[in-house]
Short mmCIF file of C-alpha atoms in Angstrom, two decimals:
data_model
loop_
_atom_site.label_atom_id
_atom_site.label_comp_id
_atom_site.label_asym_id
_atom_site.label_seq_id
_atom_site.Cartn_x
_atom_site.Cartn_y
_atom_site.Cartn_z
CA UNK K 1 0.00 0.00 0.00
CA UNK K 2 0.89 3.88 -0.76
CA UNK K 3 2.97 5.64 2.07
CA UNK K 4 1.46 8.89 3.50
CA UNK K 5 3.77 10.74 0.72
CA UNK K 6 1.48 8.44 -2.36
CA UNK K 7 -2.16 9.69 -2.78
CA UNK K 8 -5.39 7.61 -2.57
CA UNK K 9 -5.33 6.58 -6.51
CA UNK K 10 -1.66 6.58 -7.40
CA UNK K 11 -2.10 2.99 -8.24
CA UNK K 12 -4.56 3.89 -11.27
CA UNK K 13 -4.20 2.83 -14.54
CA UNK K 14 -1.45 4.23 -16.82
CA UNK K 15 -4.56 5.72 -18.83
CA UNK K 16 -4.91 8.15 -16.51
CA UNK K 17 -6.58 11.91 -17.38
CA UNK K 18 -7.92 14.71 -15.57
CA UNK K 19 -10.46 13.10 -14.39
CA UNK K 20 -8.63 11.28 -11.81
CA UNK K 21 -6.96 14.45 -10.27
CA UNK K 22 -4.28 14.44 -13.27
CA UNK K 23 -3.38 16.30 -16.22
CA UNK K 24 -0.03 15.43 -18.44
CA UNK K 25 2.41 18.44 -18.46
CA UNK K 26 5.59 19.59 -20.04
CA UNK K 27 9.23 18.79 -18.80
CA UNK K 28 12.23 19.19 -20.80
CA UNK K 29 14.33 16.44 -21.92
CA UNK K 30 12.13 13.41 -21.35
CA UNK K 31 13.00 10.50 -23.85
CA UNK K 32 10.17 8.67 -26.49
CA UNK K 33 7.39 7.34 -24.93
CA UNK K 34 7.41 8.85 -21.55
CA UNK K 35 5.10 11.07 -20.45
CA UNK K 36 5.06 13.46 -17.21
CA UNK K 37 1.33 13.79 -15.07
CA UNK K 38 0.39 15.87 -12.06
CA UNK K 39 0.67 13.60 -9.39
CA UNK K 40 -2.91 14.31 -7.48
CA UNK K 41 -3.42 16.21 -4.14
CA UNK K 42 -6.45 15.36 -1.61
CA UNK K 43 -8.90 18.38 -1.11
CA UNK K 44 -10.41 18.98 2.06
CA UNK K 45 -13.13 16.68 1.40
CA UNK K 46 -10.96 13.81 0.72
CA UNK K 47 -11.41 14.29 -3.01
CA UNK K 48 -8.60 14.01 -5.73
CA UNK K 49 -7.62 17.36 -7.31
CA UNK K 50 -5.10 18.80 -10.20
CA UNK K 51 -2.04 20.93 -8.15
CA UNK K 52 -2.95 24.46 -9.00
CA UNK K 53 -1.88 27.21 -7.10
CA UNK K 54 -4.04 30.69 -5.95
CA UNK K 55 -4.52 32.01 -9.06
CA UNK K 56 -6.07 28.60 -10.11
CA UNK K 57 -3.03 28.38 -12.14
CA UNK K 58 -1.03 24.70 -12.98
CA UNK K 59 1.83 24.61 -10.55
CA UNK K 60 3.29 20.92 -9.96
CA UNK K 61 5.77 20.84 -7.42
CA UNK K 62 6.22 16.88 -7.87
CA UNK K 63 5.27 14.72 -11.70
CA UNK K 64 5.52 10.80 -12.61
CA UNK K 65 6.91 9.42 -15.37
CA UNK K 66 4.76 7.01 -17.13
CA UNK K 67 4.76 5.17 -20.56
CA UNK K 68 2.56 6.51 -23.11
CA UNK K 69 2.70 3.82 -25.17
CA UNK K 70 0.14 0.95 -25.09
CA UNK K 71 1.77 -2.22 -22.81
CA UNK K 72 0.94 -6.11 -21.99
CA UNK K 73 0.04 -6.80 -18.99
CA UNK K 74 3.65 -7.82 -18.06
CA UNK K 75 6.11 -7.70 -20.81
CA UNK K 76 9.65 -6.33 -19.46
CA UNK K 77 12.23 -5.01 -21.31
CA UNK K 78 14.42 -7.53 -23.56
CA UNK K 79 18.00 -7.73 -22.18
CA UNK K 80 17.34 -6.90 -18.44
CA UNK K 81 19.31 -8.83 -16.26
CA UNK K 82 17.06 -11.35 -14.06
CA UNK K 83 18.32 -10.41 -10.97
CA UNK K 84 18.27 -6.77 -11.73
CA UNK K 85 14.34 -7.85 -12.86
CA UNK K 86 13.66 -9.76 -9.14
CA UNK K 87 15.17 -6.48 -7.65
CA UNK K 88 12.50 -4.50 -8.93
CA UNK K 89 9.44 -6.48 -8.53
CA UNK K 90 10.37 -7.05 -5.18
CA UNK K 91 9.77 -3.27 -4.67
CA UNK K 92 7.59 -2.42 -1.57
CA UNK K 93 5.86 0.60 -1.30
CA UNK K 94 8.61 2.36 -3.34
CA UNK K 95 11.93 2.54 -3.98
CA UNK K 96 14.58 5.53 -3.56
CA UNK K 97 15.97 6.99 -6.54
CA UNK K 98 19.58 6.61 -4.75
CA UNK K 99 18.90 2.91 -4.06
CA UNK K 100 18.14 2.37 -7.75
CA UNK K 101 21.42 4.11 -8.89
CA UNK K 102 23.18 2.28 -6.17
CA UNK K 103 22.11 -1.21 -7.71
CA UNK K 104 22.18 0.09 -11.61
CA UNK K 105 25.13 2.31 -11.96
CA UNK K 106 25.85 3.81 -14.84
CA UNK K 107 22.89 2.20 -16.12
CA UNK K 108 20.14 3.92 -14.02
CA UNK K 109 18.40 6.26 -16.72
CA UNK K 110 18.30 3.87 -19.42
CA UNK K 111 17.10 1.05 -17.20
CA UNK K 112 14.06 2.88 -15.62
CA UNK K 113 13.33 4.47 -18.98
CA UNK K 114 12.87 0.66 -20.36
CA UNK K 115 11.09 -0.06 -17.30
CA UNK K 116 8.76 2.91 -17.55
CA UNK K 117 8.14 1.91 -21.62
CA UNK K 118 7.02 -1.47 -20.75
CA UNK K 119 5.00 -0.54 -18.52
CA UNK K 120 6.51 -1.68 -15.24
CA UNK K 121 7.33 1.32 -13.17
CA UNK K 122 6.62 4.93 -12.21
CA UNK K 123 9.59 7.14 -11.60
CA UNK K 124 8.31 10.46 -9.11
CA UNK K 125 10.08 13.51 -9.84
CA UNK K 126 10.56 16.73 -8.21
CA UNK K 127 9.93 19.72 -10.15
CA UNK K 128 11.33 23.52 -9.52
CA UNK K 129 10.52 24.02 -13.78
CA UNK K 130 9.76 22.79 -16.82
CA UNK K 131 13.80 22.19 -17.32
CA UNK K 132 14.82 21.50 -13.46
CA UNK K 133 13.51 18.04 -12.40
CA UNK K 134 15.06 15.10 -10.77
CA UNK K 135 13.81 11.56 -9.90
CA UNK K 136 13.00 10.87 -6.07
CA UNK K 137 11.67 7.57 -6.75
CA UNK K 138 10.59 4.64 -8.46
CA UNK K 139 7.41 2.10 -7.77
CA UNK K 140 5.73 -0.49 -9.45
CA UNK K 141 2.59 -0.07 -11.67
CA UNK K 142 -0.98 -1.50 -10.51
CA UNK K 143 -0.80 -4.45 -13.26
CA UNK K 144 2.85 -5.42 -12.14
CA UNK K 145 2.53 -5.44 -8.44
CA UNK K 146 -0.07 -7.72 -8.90
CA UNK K 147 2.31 -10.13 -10.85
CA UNK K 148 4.85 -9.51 -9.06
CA UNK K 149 5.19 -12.12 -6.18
CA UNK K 150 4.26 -15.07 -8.73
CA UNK K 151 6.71 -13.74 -10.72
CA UNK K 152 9.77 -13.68 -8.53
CA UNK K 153 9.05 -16.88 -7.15
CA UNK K 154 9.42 -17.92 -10.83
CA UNK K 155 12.78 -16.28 -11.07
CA UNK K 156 13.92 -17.54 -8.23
CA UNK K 157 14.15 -20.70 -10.05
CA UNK K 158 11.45 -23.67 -10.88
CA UNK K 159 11.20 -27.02 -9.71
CA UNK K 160 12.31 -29.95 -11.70
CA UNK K 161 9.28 -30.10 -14.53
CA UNK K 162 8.81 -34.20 -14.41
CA UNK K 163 8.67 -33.75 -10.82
CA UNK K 164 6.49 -30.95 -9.89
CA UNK K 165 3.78 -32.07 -12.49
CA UNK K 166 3.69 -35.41 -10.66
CA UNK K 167 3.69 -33.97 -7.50
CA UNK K 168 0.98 -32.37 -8.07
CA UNK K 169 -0.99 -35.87 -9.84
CA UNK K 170 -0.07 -37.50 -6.14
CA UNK K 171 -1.68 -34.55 -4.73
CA UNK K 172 -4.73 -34.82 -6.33
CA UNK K 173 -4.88 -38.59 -6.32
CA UNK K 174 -8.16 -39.33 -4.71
CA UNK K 175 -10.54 -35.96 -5.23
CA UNK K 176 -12.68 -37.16 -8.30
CA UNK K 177 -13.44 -33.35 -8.91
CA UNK K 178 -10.01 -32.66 -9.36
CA UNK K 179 -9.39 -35.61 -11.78
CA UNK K 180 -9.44 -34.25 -15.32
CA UNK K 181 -6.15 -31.28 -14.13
CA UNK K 182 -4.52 -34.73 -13.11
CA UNK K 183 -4.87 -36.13 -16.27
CA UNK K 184 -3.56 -33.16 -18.37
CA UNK K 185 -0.27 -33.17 -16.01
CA UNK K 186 0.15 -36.76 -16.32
CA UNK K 187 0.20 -36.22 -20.11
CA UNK K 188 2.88 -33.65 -20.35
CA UNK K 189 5.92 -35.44 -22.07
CA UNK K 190 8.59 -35.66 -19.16
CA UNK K 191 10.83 -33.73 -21.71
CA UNK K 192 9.00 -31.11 -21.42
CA UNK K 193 10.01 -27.70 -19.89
CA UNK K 194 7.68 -26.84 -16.89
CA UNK K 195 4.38 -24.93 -17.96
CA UNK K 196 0.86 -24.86 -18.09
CA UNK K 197 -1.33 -27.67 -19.83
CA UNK K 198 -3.84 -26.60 -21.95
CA UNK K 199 -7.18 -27.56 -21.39
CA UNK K 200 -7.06 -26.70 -17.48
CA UNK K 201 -9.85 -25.21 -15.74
CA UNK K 202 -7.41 -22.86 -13.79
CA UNK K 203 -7.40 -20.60 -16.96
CA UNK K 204 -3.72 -19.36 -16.21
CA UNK K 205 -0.49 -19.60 -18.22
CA UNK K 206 1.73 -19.13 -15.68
CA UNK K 207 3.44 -22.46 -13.31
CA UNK K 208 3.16 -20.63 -10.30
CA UNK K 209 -0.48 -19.09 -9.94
CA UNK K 210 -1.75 -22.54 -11.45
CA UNK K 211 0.45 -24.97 -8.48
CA UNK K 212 -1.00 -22.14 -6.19
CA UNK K 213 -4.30 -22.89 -7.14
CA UNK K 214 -4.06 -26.69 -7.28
CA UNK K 215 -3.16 -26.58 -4.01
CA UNK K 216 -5.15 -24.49 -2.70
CA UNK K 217 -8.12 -26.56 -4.25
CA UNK K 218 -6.96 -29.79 -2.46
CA UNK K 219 -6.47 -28.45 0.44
CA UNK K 220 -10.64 -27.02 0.42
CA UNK K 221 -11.70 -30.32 -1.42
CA UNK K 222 -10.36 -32.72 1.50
CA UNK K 223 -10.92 -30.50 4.57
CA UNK K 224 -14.24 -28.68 3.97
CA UNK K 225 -16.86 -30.00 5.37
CA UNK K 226 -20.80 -30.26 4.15
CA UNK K 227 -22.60 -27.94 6.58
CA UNK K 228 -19.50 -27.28 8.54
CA UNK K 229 -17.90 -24.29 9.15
CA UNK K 230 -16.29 -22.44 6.37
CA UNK K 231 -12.65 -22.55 5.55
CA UNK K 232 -11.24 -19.14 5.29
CA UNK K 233 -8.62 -17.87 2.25
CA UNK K 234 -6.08 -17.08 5.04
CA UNK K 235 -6.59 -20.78 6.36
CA UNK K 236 -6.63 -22.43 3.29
CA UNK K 237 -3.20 -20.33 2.35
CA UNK K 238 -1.90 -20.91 5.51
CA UNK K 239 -2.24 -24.65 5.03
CA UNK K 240 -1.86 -25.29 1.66
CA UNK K 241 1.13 -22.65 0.35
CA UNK K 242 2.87 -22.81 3.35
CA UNK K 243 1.84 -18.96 4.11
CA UNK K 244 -0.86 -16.56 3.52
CA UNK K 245 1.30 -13.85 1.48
CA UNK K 246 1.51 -16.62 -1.36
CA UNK K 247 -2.16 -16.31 -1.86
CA UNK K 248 -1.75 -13.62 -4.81
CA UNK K 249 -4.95 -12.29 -6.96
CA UNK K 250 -3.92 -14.16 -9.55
CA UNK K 251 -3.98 -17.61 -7.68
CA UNK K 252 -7.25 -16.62 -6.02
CA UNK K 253 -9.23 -15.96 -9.47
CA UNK K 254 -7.38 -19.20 -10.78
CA UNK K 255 -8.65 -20.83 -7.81
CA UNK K 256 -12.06 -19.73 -8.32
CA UNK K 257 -11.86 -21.08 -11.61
CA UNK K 258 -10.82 -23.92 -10.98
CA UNK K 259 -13.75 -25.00 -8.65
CA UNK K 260 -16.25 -23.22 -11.06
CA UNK K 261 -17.65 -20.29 -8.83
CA UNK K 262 -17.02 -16.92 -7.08
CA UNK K 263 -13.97 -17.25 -4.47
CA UNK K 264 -16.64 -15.81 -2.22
CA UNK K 265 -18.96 -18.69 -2.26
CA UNK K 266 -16.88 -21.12 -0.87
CA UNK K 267 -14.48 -19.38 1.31
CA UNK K 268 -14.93 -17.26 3.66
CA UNK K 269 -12.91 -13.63 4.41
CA UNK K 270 -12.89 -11.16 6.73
CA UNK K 271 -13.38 -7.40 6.33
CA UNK K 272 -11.21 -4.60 7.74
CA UNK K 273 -12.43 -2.34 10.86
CA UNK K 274 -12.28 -1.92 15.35
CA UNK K 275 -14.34 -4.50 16.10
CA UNK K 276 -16.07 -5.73 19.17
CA UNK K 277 -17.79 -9.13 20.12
CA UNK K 278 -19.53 -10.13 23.62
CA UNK K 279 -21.16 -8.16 26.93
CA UNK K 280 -20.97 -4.79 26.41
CA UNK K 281 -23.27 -1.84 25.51
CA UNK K 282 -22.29 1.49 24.14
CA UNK K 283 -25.21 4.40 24.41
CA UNK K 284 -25.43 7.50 23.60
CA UNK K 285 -28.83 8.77 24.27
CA UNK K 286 -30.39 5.49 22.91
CA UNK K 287 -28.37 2.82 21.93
CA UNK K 288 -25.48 3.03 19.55
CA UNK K 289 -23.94 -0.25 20.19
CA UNK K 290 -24.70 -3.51 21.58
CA UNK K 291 -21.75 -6.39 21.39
CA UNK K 292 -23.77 -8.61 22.37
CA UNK K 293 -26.14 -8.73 19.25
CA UNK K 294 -24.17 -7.78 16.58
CA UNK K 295 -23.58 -10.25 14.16
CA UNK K 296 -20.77 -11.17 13.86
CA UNK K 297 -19.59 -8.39 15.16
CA UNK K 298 -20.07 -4.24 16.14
CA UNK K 299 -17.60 -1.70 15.24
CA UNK K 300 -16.46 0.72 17.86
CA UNK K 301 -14.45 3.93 17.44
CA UNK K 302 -11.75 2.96 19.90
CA UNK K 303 -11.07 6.71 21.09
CA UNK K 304 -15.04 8.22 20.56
CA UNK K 305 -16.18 5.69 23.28
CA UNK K 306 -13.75 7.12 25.67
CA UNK K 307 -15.01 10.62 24.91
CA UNK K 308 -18.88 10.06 25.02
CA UNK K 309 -21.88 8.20 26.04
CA UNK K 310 -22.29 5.36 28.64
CA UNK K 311 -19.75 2.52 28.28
CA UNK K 312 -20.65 -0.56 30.48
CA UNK K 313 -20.23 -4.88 30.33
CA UNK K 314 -20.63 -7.55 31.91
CA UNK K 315 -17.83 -9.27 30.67
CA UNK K 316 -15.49 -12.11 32.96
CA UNK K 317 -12.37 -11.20 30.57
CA UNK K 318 -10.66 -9.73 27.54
CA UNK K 319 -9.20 -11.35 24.69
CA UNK K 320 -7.64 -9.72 22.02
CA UNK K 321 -7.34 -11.42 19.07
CA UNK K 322 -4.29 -10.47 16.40
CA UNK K 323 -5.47 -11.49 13.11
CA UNK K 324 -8.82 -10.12 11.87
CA UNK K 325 -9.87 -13.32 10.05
CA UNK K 326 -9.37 -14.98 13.21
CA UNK K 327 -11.33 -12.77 15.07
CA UNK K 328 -14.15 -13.78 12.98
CA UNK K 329 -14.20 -16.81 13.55
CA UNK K 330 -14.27 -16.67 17.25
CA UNK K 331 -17.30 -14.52 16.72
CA UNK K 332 -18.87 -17.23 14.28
CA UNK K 333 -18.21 -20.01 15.91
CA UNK K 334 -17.39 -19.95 19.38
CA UNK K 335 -21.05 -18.71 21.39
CA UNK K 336 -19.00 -20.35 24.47
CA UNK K 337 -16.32 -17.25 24.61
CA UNK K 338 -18.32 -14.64 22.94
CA UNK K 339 -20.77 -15.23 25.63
CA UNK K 340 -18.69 -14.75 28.50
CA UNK K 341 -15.81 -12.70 27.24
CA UNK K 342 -15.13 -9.49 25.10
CA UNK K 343 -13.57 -10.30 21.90
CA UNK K 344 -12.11 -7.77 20.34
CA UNK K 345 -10.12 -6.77 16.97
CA UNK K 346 -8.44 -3.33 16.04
CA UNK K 347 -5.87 -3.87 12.69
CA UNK K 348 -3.01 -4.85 15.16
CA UNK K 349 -2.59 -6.14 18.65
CA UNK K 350 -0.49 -3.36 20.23
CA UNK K 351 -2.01 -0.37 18.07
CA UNK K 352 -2.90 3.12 20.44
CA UNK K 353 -6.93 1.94 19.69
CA UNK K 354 -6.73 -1.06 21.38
CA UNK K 355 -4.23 0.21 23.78
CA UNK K 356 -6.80 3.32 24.58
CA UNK K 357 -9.39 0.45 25.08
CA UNK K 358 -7.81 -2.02 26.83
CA UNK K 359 -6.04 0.68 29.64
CA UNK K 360 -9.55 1.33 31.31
CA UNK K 361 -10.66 -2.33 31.79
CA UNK K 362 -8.99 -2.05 35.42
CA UNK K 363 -8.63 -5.70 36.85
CA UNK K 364 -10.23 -7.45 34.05
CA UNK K 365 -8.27 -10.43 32.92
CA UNK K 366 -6.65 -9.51 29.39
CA UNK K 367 -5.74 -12.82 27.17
CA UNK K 368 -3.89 -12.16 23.73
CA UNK K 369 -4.25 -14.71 21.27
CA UNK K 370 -1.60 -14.49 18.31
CA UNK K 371 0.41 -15.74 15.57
CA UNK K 372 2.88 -18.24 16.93
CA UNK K 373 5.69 -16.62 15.20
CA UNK K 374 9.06 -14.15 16.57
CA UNK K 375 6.51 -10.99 15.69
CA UNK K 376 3.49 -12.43 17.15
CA UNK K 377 5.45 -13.29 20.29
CA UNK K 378 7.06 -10.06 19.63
CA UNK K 379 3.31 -8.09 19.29
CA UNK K 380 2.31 -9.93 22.42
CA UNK K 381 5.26 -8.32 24.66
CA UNK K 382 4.91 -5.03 23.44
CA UNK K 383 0.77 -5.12 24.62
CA UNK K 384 1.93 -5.80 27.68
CA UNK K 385 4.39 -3.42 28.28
CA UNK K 386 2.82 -0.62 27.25
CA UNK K 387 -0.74 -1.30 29.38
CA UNK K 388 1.76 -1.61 32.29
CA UNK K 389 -0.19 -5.10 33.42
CA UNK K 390 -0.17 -8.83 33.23
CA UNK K 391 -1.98 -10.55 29.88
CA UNK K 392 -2.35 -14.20 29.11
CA UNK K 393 -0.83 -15.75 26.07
CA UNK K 394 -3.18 -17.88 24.85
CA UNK K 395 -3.23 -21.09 22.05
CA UNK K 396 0.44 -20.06 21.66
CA UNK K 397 2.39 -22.83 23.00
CA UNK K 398 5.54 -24.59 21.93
CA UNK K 399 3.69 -27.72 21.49
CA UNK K 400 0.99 -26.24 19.43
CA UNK K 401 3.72 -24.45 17.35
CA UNK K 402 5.70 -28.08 17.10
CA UNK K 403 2.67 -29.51 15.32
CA UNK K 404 1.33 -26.84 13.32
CA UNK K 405 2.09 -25.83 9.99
CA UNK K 406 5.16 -23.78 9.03
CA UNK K 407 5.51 -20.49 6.94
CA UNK K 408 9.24 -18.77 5.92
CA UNK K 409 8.85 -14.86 6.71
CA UNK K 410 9.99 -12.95 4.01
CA UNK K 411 12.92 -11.54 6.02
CA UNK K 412 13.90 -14.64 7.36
CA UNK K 413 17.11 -13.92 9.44
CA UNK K 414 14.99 -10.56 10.83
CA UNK K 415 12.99 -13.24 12.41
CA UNK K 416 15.53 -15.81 13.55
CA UNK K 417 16.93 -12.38 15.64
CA UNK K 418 13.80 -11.07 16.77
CA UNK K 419 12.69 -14.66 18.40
CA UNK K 420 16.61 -15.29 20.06
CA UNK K 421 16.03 -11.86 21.65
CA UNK K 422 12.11 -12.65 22.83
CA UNK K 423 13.93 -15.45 24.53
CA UNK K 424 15.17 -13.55 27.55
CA UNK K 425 13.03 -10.34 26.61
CA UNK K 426 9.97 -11.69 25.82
CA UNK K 427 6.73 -12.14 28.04
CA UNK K 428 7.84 -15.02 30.73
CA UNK K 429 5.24 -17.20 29.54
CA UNK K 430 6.26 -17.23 25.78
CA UNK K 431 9.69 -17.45 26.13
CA UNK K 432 9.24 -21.33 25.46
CA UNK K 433 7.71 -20.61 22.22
CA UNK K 434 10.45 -17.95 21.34
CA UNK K 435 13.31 -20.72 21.67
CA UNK K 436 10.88 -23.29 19.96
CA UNK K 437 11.02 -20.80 16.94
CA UNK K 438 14.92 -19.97 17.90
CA UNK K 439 15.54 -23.52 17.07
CA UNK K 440 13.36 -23.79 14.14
CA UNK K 441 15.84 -21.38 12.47
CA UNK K 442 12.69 -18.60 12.38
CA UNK K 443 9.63 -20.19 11.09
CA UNK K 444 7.13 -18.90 12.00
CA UNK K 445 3.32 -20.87 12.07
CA UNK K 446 -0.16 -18.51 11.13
CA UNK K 447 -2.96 -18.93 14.14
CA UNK K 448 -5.30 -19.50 11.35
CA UNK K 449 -4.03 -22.82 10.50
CA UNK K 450 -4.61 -23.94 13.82
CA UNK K 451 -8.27 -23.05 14.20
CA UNK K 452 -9.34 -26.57 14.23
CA UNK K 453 -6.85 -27.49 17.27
CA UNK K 454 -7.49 -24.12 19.16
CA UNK K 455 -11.25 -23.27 18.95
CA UNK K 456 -12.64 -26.62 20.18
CA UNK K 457 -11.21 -25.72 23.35
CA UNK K 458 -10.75 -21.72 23.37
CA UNK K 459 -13.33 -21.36 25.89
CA UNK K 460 -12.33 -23.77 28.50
CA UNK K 461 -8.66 -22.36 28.33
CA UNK K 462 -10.20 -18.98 29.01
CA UNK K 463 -12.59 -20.51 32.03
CA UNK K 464 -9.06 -21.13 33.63
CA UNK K 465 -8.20 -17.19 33.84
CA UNK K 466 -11.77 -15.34 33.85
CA UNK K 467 -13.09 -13.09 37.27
CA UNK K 468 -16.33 -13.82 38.13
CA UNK K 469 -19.68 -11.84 36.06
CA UNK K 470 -20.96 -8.99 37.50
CA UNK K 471 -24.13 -7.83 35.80
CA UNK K 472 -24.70 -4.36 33.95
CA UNK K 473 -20.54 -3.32 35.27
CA UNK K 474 -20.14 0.04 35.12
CA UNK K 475 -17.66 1.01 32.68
CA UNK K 476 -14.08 1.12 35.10
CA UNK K 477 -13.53 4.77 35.35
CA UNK K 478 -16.73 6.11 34.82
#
């Protein structure tokens, strides 16, 4: 996602006019088929506008390069180096101008001029004039960042092509739906270099997003059960890629595909907001927000209900759950905690929402339940330190971490460091996870692939920690 220096709509597509806050302008010296646009500021009203200054007058103080020439999809530049191609699409939010000359020399211009041609990047410039410019940056169009991870797992070399086909055929032995993609694999001549078959339902040409979705579809066909509760994307990345960051667009729609219907249909996924599950009631003259009802959940504005209204629950505990998709399935499927205890989400464990929320429960026991990985243990700490109180790790034990399923982070040394350092820094009661994880040389294991080991028994690990009820509470502080 954009940093706060990217406006809402950067990401459009290259075909971009005034009507999306941007008009093309003049600079000097800018090679064949690249074109300079106002990059778009945010009115008051949150609305994209053209830079003009008082006199209503064009006055750019910042312009991106961009091709002006019709592109594929993904089609970069003949000659560039491989690794010099893996170093850009592994481009996060941006890159520096001075970290691209760093890694291209000499070579810098020309390179991001290709790059910009084909489509692939977006070099930001400063601008004093027409004829005094400079690049500050470089990032990756829309349609390439959404390549871009299938793509550099692709460059990072591919299987053996006999032996990936077939091991996906063993993988699909035994799911009748799944036959007919076994049968085109099976057929490829052992000869031949890895790639698609044709004929597959997956409608993809590329290795990567159609193993993604293979798997993916296995994974759903063996474990989902009729009438049962529904498998998440996060879980069924979790479990079948080995993380949830390989589950790109691109292997989702082949995925969807594959099994013939909207991704939405058969998996479930949860939406972004703060969000509040269990005893407690929020009113404001009449009532703005009962927890209890809400289904699956009720959003709260974690500072407004500090600064307003009549807070009060009846709640025997906290728990604070790290990963939104999680969360919602607590809420779901788990009457047992949602019940007794407030469940509550707010897009990251230790953010100043949830801290603002959780620093007026006063005794109220406060369990965390997280990833069982060095940030999650990591996340878990930090809560704890900065309410200034005890919290209970829970469903994040060595043992469950020993059996689950294991991701690589992306940064994988990062995390080998932060978990050897949770060891003697971390919350007491997670330090035996932290070595587990030490030892594992960083691997880290999602909470969502353990939801069928965990929520069966979520509510009688919280019985063990929760203060008795006390009807319509008073909200602490009040």
């Amino acid at each position: 996602m954009p940093d706060s220096d990217f406006p809402e709509g950067y990401h459009l597509p290259l075909a971009v006019g005034e009507a999306c806050g941007r008009v093309r302008i003049h600079l000097a010296g800018l090679p064949d088929g690249v074109a300079a646009y106002t990059v778009p500021v945010t009115d008051a009203e949150g609305a994209a506008r053209v830079p003009v200054d008082r006199k209503k007058r064009l006055h750019p103080k910042e312009a991106d390069l961009i091709t002006e020439r019709p592109v594929q999809p993904y089609d970069p530049p003949a000659g560039i180096d491989k690794g010099d191609l893996r170093w850009v699409l592994e481009t996060g939010t941006h890159r520096q101008w001075a970290s691209a000359e760093k890694r291209f020399g000499d070579r810098t211009w020309d390179t991001c001029t290709d790059l910009i041609r084909a489509g692939g990047v977006v070099v930001r410039c400063d601008v004093a004039d027409i004829r005094d410019w400079k690049p500050r940056r470089l990032y990756l169009t829309r349609t390439w960042a959404a390549q871009a991870a299938d793509v550099v797992r692709e460059l990072r070399g591919l299987p053996v092509p006999f032996e990936a086909r077939q091991d996906l055929v063993t993988l699909i032995a035994g799911i009748p739906a799944l036959e007919d993609e076994a049968t085109l694999l099976a057929a490829m001549p052992e000869s031949d270099p890895l790639r698609v078959p044709r004929g597959t339902r997956t409608k993809t040409t590329r290795w990567t997003t159609h193993e993604a979705a293979i798997r993916a579809a296995c994974f759903w066909y063996r474990h989902q059960q009729p009438g049962g509760r529904r498998l998440t994307e996060r879980e069924v990345a979790g479990h079948a890629l080995g993380g949830t960051k390989e589950w790109t667009d691109a292997s989702k729609a082949a995925f969807a595909a594959l099994l013939g219907c909207p991704i939405d249909k058969v998996l479930d996924k949860a939406d972004h907001d703060i969000r509040v599950r269990g005893p407690l009631w929020w009113t404001v003259g009449e009532t703005a927000a009962d927890a209890r009802r809400g289904y699956p959940w009720v959003g709260l504005p974690s500072g407004g209900i500090h600064a307003m209204g009549d807070l009060q629950h009846d709640a025997r505990g906290v728990l604070v759950i790290e990963n939104a998709d999680t969360f919602q399935q607590v809420c779901m499927h788990c009457p047992e905690v949602t019940d007794r205890w407030l469940c509550i989400w707010g897009k990251g464990s230790a953010t100043s929402g949830v801290v603002a929320f959780l620093t007026v429960m006063s005794d109220d026991p406060i369990a965390v339940w997280g990833d069982l990985d060095a940030y999650g243990v990591q996340i878990v700490t930090n809560l704890a330190e900065r309410l200034g109180r005890d919290i209970t790790p829970v469903a994040m034990t060595a043992d469950l971490y020993a059996g689950g399923t294991k991701y690589k982070p992306d940064d994988l040394d990062d995390a080998k460091q932060v978990a050897e350092k949770m060891t003697t820094d971390g919350l007491p009661a997670l330090r035996g996870l932290a070595q587990a994880i030490t030892r594992a040389g960083g691997l880290g294991c999602e909470q969502e692939t353990l939801y069928d080991k965990v929520l069966p028994t979520l509510a009688e690990q919280l019985t063990a920690i929760e203060s008795p009820s006390i009807p319509n509470q008073p909200w602490p502080g009040r």
